[in-house]
Coordinates of N, CA, C and O in Angstrom, one line a residue:
X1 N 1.3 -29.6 -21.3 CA 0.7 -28.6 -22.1 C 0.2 -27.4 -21.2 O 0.1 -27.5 -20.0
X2 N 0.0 -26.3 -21.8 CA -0.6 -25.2 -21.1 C -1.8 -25.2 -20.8 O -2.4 -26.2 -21.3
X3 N -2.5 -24.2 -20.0 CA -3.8 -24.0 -19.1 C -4.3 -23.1 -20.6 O -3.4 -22.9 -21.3
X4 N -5.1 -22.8 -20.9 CA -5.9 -22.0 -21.9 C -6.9 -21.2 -21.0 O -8.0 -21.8 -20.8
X5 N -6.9 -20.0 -20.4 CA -7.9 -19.5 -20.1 C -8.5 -19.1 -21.2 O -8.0 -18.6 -22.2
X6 N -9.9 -19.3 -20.8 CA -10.9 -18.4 -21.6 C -12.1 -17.7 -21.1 O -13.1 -18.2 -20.6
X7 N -11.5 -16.0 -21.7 CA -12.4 -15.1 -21.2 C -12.9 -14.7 -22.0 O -12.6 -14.0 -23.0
X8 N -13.8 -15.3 -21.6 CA -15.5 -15.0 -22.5 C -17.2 -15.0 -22.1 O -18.0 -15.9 -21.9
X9 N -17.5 -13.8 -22.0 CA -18.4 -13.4 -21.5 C -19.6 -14.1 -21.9 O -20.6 -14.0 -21.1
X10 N -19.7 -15.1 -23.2 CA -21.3 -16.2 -23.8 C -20.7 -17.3 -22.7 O -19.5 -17.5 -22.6
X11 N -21.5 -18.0 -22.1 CA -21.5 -19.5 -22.1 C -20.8 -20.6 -22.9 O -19.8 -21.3 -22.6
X12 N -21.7 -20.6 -24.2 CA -21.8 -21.3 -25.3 C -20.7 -21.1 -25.9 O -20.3 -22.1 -26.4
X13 N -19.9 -20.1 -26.1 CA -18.3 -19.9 -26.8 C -17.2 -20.4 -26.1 O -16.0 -20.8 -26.3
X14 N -18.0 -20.0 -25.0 CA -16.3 -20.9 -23.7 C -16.8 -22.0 -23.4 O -16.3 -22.5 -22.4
X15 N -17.9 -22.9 -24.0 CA -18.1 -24.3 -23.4 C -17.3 -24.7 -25.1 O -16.2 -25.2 -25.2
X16 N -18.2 -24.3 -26.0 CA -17.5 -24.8 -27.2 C -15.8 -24.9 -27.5 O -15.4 -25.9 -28.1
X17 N -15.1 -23.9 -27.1 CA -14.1 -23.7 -27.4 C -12.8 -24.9 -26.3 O -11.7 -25.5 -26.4
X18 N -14.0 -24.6 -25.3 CA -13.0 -25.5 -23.7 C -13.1 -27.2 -24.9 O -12.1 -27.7 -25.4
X19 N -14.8 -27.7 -25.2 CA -14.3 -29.0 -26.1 C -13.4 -29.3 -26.6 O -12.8 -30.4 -26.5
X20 N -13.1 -28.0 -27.7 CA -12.1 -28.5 -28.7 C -10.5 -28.8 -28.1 O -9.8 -29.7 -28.4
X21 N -10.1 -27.4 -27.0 CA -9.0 -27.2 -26.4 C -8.8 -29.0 -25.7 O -7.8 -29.7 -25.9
X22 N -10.1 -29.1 -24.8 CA -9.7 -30.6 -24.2 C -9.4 -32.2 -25.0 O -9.1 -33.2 -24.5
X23 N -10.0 -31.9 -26.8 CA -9.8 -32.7 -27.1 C -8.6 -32.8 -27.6 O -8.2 -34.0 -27.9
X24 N -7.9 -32.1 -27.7 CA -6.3 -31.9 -28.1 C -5.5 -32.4 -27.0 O -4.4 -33.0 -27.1
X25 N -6.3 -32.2 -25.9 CA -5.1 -32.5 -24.5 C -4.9 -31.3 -23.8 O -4.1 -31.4 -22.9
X26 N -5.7 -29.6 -23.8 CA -5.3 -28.9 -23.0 C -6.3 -29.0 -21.9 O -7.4 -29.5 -21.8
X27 N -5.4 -28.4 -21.0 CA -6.6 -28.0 -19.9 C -7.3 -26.4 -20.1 O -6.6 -25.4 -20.0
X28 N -8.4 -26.4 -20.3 CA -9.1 -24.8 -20.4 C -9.7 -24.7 -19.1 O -10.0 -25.7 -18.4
X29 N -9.9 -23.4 -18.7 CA -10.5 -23.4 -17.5 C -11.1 -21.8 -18.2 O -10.4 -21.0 -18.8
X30 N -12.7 -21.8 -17.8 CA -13.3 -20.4 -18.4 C -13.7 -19.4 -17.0 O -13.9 -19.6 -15.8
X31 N -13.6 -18.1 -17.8 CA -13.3 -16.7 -16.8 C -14.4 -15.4 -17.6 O -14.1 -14.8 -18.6
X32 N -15.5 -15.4 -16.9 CA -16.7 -14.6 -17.5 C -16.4 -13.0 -17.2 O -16.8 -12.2 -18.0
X33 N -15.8 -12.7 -16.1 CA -15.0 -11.7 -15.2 C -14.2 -11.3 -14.5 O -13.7 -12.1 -13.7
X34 N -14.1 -10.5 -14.5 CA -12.4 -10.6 -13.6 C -11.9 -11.4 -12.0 O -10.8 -11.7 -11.5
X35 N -13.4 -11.6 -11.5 CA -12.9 -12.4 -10.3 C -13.0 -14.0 -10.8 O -12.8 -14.8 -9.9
X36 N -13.2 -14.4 -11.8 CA -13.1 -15.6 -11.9 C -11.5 -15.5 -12.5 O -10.5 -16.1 -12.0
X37 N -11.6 -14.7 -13.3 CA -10.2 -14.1 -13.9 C -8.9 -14.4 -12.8 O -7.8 -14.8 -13.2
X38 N -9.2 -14.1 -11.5 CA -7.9 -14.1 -10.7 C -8.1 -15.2 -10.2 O -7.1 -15.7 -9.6
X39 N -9.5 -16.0 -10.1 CA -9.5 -17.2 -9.3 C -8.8 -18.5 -10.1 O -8.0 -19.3 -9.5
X40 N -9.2 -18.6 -11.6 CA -8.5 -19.1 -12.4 C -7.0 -18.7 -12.9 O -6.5 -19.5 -13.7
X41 N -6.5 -18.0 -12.6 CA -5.2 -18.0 -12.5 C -4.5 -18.7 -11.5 O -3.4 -19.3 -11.6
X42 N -5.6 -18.4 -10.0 CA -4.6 -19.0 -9.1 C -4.5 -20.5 -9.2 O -3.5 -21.1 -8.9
X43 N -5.4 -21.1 -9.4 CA -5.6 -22.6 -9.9 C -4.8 -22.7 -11.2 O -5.2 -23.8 -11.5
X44 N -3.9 -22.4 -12.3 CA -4.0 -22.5 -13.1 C -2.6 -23.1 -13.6 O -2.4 -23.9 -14.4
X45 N -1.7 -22.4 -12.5 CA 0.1 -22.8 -12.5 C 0.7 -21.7 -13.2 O 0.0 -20.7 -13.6
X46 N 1.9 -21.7 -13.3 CA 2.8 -20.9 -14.2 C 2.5 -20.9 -15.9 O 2.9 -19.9 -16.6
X47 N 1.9 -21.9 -16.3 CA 2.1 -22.4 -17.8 C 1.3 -21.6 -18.0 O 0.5 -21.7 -17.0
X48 N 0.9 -20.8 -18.8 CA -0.7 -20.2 -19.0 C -0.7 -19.9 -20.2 O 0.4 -19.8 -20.8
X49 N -1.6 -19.7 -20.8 CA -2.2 -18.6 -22.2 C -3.5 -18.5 -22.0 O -4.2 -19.3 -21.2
X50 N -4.1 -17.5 -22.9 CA -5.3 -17.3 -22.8 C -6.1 -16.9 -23.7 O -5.6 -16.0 -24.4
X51 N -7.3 -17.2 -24.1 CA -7.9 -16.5 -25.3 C -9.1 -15.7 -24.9 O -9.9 -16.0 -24.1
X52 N -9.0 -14.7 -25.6 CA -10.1 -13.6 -24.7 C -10.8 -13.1 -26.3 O -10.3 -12.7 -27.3
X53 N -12.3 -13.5 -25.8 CA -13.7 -13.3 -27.0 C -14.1 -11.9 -26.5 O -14.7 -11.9 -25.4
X54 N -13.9 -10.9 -27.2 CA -14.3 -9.4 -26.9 C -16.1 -9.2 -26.6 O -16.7 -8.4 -25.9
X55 N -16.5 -10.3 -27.5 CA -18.3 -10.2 -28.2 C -18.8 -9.7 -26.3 O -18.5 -10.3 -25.2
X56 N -19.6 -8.4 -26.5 CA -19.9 -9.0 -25.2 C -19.1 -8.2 -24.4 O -19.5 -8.5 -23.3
X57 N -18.1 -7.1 -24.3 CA -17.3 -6.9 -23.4 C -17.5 -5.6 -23.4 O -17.6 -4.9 -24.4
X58 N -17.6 -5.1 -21.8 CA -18.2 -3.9 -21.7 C -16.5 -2.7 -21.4 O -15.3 -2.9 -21.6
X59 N -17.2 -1.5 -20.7 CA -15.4 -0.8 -20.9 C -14.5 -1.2 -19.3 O -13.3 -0.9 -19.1
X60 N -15.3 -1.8 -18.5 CA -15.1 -2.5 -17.1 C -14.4 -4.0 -17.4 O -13.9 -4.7 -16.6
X61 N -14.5 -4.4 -18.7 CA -14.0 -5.8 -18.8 C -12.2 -5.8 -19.3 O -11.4 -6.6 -18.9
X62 N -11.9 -4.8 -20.2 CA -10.8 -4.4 -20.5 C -9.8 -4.8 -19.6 O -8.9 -5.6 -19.9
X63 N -9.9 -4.4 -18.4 CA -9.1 -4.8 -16.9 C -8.7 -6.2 -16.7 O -7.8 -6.6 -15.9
X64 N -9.6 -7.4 -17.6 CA -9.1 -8.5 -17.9 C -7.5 -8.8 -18.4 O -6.6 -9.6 -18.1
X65 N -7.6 -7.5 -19.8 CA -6.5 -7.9 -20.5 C -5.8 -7.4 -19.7 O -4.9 -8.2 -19.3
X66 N -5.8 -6.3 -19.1 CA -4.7 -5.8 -18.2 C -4.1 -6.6 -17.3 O -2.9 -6.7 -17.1
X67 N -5.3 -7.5 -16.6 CA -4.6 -8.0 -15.5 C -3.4 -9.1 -15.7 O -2.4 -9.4 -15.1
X68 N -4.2 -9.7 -17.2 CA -3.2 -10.7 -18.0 C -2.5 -10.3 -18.4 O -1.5 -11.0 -18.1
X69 N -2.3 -9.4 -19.1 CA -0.6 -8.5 -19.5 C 0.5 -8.2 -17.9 O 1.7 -8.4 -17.8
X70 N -0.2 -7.8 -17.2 CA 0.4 -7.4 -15.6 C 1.4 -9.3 -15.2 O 2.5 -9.5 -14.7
X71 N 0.3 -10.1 -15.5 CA 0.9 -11.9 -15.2 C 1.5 -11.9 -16.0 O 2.3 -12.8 -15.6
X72 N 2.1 -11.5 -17.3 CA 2.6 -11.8 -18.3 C 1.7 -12.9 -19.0 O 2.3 -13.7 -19.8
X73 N 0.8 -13.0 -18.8 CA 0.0 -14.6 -19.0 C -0.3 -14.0 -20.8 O -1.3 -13.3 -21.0
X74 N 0.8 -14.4 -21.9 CA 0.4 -14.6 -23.4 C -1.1 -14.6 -23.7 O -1.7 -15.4 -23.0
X75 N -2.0 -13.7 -24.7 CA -3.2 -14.5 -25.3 C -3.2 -13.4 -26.4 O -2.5 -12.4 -26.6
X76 N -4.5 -14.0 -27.0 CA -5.3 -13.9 -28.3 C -6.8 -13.2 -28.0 O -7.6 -13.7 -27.3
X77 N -6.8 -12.1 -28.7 CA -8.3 -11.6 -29.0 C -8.8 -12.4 -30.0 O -8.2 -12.8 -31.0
X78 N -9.9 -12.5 -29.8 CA -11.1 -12.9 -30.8 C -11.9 -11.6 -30.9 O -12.2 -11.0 -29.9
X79 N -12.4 -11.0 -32.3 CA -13.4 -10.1 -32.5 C -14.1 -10.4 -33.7 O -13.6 -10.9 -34.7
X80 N -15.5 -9.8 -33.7 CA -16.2 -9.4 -35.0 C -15.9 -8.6 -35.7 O -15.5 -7.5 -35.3
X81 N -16.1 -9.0 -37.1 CA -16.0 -7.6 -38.3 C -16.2 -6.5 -37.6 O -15.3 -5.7 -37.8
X82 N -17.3 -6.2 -36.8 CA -17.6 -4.7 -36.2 C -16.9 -4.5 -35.1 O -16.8 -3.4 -34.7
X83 N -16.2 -5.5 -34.3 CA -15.6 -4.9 -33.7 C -14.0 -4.7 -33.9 O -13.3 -4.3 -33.0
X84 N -13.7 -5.0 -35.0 CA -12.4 -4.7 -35.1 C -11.6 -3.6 -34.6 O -10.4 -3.7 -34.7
X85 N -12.2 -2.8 -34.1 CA -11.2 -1.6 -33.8 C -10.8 -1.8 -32.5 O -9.8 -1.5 -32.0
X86 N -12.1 -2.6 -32.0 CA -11.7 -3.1 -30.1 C -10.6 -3.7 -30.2 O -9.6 -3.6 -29.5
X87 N -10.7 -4.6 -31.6 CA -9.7 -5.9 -31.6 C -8.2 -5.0 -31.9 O -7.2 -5.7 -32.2
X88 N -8.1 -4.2 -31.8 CA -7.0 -3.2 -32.4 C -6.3 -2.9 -30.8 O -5.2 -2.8 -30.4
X89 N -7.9 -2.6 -30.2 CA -7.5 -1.6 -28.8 C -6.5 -2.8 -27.9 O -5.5 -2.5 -27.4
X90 N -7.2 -4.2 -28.0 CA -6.5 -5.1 -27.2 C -5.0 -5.1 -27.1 O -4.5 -5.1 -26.0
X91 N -4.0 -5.0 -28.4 CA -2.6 -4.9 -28.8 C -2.5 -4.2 -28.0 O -2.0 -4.8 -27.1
X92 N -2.9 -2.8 -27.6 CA -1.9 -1.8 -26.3 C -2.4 -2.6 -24.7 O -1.7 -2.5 -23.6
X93 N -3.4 -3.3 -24.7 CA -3.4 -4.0 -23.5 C -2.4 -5.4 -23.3 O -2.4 -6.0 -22.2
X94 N -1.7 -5.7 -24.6 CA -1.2 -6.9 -24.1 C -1.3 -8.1 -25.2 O -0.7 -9.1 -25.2
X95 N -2.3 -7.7 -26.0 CA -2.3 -9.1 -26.6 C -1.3 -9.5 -27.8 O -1.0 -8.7 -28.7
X96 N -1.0 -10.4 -27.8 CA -0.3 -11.3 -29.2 C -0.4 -10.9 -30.2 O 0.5 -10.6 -30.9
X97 N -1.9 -11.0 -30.3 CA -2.3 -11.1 -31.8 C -4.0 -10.9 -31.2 O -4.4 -11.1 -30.0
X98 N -5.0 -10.3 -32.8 CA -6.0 -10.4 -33.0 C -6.4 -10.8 -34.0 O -5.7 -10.6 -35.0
X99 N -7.7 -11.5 -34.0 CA -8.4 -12.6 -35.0 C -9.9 -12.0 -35.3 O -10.7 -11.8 -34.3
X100 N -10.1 -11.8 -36.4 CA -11.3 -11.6 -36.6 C -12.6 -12.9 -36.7 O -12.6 -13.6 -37.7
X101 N -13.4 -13.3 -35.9 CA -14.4 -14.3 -36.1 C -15.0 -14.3 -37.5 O -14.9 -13.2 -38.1
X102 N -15.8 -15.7 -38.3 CA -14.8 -16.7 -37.5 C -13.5 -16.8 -38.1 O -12.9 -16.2 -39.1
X103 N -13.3 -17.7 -37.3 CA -11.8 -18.5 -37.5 C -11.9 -19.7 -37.4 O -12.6 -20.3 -36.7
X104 N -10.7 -20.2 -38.5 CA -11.3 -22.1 -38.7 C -10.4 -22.3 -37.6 O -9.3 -21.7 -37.4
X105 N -11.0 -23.2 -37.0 CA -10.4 -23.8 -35.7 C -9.0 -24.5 -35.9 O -8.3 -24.6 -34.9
X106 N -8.5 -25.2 -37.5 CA -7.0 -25.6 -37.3 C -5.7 -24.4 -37.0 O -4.7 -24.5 -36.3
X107 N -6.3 -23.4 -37.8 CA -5.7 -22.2 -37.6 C -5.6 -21.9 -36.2 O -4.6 -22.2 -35.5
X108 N -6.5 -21.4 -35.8 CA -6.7 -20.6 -33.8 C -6.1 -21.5 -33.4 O -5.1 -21.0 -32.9
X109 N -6.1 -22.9 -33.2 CA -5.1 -24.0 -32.3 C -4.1 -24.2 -32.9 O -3.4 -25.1 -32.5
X110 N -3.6 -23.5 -34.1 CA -2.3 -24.1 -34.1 C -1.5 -22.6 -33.7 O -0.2 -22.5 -33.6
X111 N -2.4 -21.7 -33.4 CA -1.6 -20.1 -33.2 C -1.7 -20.4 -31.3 O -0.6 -20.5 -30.7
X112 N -2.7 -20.6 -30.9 CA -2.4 -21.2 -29.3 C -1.1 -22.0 -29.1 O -0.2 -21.6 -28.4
X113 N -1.0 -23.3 -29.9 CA -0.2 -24.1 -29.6 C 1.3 -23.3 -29.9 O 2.4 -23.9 -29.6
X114 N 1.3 -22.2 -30.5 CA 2.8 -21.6 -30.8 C 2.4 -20.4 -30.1 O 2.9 -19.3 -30.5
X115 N 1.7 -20.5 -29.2 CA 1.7 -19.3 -28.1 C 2.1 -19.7 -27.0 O 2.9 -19.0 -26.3
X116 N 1.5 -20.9 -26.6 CA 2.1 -21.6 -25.7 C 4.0 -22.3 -25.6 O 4.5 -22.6 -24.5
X117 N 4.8 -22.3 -27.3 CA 5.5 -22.7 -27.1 C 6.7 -21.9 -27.4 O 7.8 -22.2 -27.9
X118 N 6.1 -20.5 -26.9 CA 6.6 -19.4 -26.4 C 7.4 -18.7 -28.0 O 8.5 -18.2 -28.0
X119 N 6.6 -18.8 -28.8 CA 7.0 -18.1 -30.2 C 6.9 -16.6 -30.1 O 6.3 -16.0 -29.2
X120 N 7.6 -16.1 -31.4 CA 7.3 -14.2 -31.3 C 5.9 -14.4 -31.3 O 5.1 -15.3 -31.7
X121 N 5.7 -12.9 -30.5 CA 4.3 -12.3 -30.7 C 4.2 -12.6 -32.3 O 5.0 -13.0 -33.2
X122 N 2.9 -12.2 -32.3 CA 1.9 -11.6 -33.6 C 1.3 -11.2 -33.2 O 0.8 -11.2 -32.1
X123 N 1.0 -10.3 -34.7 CA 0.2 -9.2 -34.5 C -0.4 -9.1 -36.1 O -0.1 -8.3 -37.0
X124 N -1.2 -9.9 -36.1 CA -2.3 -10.1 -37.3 C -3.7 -9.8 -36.6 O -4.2 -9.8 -35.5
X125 N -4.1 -9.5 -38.3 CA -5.6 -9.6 -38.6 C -6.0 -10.5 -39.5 O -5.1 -10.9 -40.2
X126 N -7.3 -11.1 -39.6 CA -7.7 -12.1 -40.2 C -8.7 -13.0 -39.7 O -9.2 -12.9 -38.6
X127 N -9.0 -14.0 -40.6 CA -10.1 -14.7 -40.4 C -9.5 -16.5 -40.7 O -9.9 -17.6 -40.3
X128 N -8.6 -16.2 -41.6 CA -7.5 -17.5 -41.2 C -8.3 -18.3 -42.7 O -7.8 -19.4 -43.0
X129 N -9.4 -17.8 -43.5 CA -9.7 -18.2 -44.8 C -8.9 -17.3 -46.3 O -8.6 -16.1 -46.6
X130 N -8.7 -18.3 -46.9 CA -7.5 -18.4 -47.8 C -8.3 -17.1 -48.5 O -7.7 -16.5 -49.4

């Protein structure tokens, strides 16, 4: 299975999220900034994706997605209602797809697990409730 980074600037969002990821079987490894950002890559292998939680991200943090678009390393924004427009900005840095919070968790892991198994991009909006 793939490495799941997660860049996310709360604690509490990347400890919660690393749970769910490890109870499936991935490995998550979490990245608050960009030098964890490159530290965690280099531990991480070739296999990667990543999910990056905007909440929290200042205009110095952006350089994350970059640096992950530059690896080719696939991911997913997470944003709030208000921040939707960031969650827009992310697409020209690289990302997959954006998700508006929340999101039911069968949804967001089953869009990782077909990120990981190298499916087309997407490029949605949504919250993943019917």
């Amino acid at each position: 299975m793939a490495t799941v980074l997660l860049v996310m600037k709360r604690p509490g969002n990347a400890r919660v999220m690393a749970d769910a990821l490890k109870a499936i079987g991935y490995t998550a490894i979490s990245a608050s900034n960009h030098e964890a950002l490159t530290a965690a890559m280099s531990q991480s292998g070739d296999h990667r994706i990543a999910l990056v939680d905007i909440s929290g991200f200042g205009p110095a943090d952006w350089r994350m997605c970059q640096t992950l678009n530059s690896h080719e390393v696939r991911f997913i924004v997470l944003c709030t209602a208000q921040e939707t427009r960031q969650g827009g900005q992310a697409l020209r840095y690289g990302a997959a797809s954006f998700l508006q919070k929340p999101v039911k968790k069968p949804m967001l892991l089953g869009l990782l697990s077909d990120l990981a198994g190298e499916t087309p991009a997407m490029q949605s909006v949504g919250n993943g409730h019917p």
